[in-house]
PDB file of C-alpha atoms in Angstrom:
ATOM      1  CA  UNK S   1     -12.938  28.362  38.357  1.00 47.00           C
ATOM      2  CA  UNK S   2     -15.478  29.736  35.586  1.00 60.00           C
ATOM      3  CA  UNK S   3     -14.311  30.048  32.124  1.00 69.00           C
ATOM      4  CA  UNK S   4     -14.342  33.670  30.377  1.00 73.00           C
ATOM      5  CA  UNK S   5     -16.722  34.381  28.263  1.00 68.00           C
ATOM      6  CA  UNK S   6     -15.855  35.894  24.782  1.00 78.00           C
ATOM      7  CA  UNK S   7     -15.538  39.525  25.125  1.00 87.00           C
ATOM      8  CA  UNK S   8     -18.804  41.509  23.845  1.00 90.00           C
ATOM      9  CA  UNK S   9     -18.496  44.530  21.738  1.00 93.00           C
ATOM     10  CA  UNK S  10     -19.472  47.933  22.855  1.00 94.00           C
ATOM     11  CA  UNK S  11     -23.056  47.912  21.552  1.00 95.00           C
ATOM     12  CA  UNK S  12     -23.890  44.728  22.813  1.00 94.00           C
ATOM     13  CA  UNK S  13     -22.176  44.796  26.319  1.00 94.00           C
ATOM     14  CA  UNK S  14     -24.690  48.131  26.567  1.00 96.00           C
ATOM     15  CA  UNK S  15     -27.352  45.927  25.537  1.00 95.00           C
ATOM     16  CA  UNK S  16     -26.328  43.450  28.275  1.00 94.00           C
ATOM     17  CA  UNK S  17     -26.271  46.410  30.598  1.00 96.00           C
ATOM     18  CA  UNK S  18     -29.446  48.349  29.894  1.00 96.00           C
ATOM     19  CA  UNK S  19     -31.300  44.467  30.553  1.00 96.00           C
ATOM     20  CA  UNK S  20     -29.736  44.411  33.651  1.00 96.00           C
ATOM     21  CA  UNK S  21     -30.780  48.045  34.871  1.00 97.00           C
ATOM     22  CA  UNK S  22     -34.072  46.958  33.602  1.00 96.00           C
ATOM     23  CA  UNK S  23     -34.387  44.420  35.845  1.00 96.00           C
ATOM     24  CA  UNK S  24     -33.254  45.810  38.732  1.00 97.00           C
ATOM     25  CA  UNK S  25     -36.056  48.683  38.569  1.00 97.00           C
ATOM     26  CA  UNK S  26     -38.422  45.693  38.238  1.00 96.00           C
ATOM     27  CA  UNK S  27     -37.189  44.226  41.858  1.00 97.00           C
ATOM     28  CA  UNK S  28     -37.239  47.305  43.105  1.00 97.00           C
ATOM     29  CA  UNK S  29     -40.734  48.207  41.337  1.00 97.00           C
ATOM     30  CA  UNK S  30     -42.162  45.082  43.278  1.00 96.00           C
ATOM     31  CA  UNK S  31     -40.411  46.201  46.771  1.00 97.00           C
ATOM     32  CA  UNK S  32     -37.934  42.880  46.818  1.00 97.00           C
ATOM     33  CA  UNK S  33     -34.699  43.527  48.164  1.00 97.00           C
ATOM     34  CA  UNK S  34     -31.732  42.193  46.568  1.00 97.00           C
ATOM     35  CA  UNK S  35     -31.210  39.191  49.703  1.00 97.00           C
ATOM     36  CA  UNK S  36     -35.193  38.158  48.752  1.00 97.00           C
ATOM     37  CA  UNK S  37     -34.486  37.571  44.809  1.00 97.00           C
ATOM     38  CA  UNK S  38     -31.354  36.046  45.136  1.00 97.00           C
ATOM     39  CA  UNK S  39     -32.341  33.550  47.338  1.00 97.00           C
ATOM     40  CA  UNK S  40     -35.608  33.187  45.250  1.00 97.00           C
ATOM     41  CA  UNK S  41     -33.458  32.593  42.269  1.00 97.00           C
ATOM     42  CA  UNK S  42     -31.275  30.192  43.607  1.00 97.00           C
ATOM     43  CA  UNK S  43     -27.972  32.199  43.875  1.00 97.00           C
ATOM     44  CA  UNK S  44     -25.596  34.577  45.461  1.00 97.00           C
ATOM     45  CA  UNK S  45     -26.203  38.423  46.168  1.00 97.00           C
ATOM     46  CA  UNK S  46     -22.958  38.681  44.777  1.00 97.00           C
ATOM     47  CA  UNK S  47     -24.179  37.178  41.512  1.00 97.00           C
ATOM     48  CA  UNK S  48     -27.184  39.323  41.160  1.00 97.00           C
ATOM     49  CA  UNK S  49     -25.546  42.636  41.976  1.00 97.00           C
ATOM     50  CA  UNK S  50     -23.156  41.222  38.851  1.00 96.00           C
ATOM     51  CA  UNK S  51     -26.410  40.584  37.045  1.00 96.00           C
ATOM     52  CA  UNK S  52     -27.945  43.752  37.531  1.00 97.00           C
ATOM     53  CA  UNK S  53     -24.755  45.348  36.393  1.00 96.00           C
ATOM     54  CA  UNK S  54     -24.946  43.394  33.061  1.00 94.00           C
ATOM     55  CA  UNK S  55     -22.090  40.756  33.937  1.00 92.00           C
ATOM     56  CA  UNK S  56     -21.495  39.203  30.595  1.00 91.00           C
ATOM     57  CA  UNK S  57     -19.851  36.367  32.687  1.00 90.00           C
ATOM     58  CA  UNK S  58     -23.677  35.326  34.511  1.00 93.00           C
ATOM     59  CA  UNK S  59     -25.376  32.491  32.495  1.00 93.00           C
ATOM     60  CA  UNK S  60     -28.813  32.941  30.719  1.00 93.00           C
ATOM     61  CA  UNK S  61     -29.807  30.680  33.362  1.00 95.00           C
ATOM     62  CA  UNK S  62     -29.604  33.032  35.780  1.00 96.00           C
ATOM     63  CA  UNK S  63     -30.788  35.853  33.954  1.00 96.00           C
ATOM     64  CA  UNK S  64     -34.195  33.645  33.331  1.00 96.00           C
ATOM     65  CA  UNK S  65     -34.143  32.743  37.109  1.00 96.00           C
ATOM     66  CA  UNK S  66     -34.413  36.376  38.200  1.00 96.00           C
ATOM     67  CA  UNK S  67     -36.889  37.031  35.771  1.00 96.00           C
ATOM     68  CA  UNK S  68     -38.940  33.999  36.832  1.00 96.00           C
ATOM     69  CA  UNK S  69     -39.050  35.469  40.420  1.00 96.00           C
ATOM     70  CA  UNK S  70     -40.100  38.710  39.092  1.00 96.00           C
ATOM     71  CA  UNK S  71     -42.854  37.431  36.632  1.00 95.00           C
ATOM     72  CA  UNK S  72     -41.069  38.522  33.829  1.00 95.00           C
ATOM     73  CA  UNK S  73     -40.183  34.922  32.010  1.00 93.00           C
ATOM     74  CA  UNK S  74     -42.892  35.581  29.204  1.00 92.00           C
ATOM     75  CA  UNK S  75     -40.784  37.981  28.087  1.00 92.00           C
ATOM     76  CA  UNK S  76     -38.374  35.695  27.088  1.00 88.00           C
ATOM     77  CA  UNK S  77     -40.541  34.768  23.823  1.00 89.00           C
ATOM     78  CA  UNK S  78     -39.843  37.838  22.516  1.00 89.00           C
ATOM     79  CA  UNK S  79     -36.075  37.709  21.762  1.00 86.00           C
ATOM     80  CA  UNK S  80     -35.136  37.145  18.576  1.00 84.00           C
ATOM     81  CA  UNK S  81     -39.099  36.726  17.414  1.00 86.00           C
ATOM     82  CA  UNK S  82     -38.741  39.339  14.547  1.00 87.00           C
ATOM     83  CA  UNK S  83     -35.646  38.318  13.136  1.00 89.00           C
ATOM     84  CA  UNK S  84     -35.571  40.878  10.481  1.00 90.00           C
ATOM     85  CA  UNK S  85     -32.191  39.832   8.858  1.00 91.00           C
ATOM     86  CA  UNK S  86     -32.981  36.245   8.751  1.00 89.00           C
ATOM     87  CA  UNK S  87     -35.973  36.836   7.220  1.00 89.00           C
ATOM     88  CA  UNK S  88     -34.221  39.348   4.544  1.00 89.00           C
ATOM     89  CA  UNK S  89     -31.567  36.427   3.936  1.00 90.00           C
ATOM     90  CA  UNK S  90     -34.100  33.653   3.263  1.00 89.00           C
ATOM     91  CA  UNK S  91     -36.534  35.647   1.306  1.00 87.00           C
ATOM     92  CA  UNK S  92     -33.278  36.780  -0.915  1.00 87.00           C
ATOM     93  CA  UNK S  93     -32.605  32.659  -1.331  1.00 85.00           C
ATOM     94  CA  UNK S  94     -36.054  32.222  -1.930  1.00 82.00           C
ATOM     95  CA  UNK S  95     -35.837  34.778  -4.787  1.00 77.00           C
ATOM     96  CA  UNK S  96     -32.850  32.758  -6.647  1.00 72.00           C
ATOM     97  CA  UNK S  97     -34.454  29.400  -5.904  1.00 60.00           C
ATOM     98  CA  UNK S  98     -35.214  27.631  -8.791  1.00 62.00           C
ATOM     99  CA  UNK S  99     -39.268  26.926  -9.860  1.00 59.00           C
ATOM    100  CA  UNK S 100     -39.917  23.518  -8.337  1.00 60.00           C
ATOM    101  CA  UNK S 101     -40.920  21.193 -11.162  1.00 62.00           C
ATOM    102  CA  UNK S 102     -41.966  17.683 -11.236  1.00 54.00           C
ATOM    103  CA  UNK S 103     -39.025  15.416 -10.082  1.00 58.00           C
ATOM    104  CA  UNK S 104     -37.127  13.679 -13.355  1.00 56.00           C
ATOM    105  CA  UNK S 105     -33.943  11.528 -13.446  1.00 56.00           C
ATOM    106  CA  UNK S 106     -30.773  13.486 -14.513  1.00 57.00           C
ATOM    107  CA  UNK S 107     -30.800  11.819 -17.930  1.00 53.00           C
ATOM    108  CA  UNK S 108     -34.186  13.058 -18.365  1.00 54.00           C
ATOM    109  CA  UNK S 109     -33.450  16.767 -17.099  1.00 54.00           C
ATOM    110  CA  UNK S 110     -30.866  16.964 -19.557  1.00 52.00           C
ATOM    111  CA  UNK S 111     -32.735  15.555 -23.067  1.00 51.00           C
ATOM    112  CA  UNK S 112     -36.014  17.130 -22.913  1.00 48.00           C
ATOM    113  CA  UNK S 113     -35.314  20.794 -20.743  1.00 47.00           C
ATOM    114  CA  UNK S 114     -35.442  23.682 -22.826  1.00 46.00           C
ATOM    115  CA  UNK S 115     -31.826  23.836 -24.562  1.00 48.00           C
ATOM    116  CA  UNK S 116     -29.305  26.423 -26.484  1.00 47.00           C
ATOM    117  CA  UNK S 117     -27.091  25.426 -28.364  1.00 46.00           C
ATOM    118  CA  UNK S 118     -24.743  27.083 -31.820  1.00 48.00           C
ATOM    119  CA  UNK S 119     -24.686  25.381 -34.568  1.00 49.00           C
ATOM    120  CA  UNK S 120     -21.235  24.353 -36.203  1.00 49.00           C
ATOM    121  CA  UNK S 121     -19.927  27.378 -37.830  1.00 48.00           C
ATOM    122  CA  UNK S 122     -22.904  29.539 -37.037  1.00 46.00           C
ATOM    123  CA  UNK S 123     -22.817  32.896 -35.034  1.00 48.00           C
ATOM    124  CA  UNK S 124     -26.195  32.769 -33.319  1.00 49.00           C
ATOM    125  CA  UNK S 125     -27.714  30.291 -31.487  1.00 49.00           C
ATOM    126  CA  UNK S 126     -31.033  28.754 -31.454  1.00 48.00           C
ATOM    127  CA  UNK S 127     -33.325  27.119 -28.613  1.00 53.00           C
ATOM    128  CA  UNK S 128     -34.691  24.104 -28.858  1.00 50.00           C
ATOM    129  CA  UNK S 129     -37.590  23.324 -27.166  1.00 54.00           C
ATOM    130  CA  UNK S 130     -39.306  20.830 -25.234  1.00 53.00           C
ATOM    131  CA  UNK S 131     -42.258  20.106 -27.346  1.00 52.00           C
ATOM    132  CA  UNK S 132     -40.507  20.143 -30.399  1.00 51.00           C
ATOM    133  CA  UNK S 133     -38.653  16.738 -28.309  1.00 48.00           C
ATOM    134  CA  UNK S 134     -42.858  14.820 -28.414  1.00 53.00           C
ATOM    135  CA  UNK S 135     -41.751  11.700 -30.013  1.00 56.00           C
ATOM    136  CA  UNK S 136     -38.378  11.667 -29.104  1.00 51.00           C
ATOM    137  CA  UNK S 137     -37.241   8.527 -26.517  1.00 55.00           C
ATOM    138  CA  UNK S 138     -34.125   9.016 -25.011  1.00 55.00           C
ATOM    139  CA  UNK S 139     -33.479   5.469 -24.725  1.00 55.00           C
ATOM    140  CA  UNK S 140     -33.813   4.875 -28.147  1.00 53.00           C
ATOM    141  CA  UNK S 141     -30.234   6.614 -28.389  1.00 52.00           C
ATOM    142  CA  UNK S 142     -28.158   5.381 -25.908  1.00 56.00           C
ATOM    143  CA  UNK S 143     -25.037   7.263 -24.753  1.00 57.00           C
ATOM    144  CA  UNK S 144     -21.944   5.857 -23.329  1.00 59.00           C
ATOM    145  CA  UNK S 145     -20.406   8.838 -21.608  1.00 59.00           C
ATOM    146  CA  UNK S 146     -17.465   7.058 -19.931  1.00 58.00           C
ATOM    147  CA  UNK S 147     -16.415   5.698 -24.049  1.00 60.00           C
ATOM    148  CA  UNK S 148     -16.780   9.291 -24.953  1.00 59.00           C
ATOM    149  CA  UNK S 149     -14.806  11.240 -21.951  1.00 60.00           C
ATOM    150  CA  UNK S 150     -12.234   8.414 -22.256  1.00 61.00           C
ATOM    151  CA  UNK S 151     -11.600   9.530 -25.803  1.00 60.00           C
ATOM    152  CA  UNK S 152     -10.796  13.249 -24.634  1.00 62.00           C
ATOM    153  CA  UNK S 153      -8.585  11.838 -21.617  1.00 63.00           C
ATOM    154  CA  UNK S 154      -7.293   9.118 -23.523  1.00 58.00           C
ATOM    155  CA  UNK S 155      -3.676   9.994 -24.044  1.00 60.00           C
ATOM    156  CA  UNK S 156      -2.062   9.710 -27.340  1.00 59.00           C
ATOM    157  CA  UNK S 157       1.105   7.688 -27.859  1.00 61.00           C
ATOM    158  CA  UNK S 158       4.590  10.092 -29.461  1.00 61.00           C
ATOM    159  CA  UNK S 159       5.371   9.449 -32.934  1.00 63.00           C
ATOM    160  CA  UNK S 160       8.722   7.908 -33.461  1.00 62.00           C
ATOM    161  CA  UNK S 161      10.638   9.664 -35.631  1.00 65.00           C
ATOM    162  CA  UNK S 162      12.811   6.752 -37.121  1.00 57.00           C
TER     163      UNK S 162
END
């Protein structure tokens, strides 16, 4: 027994429909009778008429059968070959991607980008810049960031009051 497909919503069960009218006028454009295509296509009468009718349960395969016997599989290329929403979604990613720039290590990314920071005690803020950084040699300074998160997680002992 076949399995049941999802069920379509109106607009697209139309869709399904309006193909299926579509290519019955084509059979009947080209004088075939129903008996002719089927057995052409490799399948029932019963399955046509269901096809013709827009029968969300027939497989893609047999809709591309039919249209193979009636010269119509070039159409096939032109499903989906707009794609106007996928193109709006990846142009919108595209817009929020950052620049690509020349591959560094993290370490690297994170000592000589262009940085903001405040000053201790200071309302504004002020950028620093990567070419004021020329000379500067990150591993000169070394930086143990497990010593220093382990003195912000490192939990302090109670004070006995005795």
């Amino acid at each position: 027994m076949a399995r049941k497909t999802a069920p379509l919503l109106p607009r697209t069960k139309r869709l399904l429909t309006d193909f299926g009218e579509r290519l019955k006028l084509a059979r009947l454009r080209r004088r075939l009778t129903a008996k002719m295509v089927a057995e052409r296509a490799g399948m029932s009468v019963m399955t046509l008429r269901s096809l013709e009718s827009g029968g969300a349960g027939v497989t893609m395969g047999a809709y591309l059968s039919v249209m193979q016997v009636l010269s119509l599989e070039q159409d096939l290329n032109k499903l989906g070959e707009s794609d106007e929403m996928g193109r709006e979604l990846q142009d919108a990613q595209l817009s929020r991607a950052p620049s690509p720039r020349s591959k560094k290590s993290r370490h690297e990314q994170s000592t000589t980008s262009a940085k903001v920071c405040k000053p201790f005690g200071s309302q504004t803020g002020s950028v620093i810049r990567e070419s004021e950084y020329s000379g500067f040699d990150p591993d000169d300074f070394p930086l143990n960031t497990h010593a220093i998160s382990a003195l912000f997680t490192e939990k302090k002992k109670p004070e006995s009051n005795t």
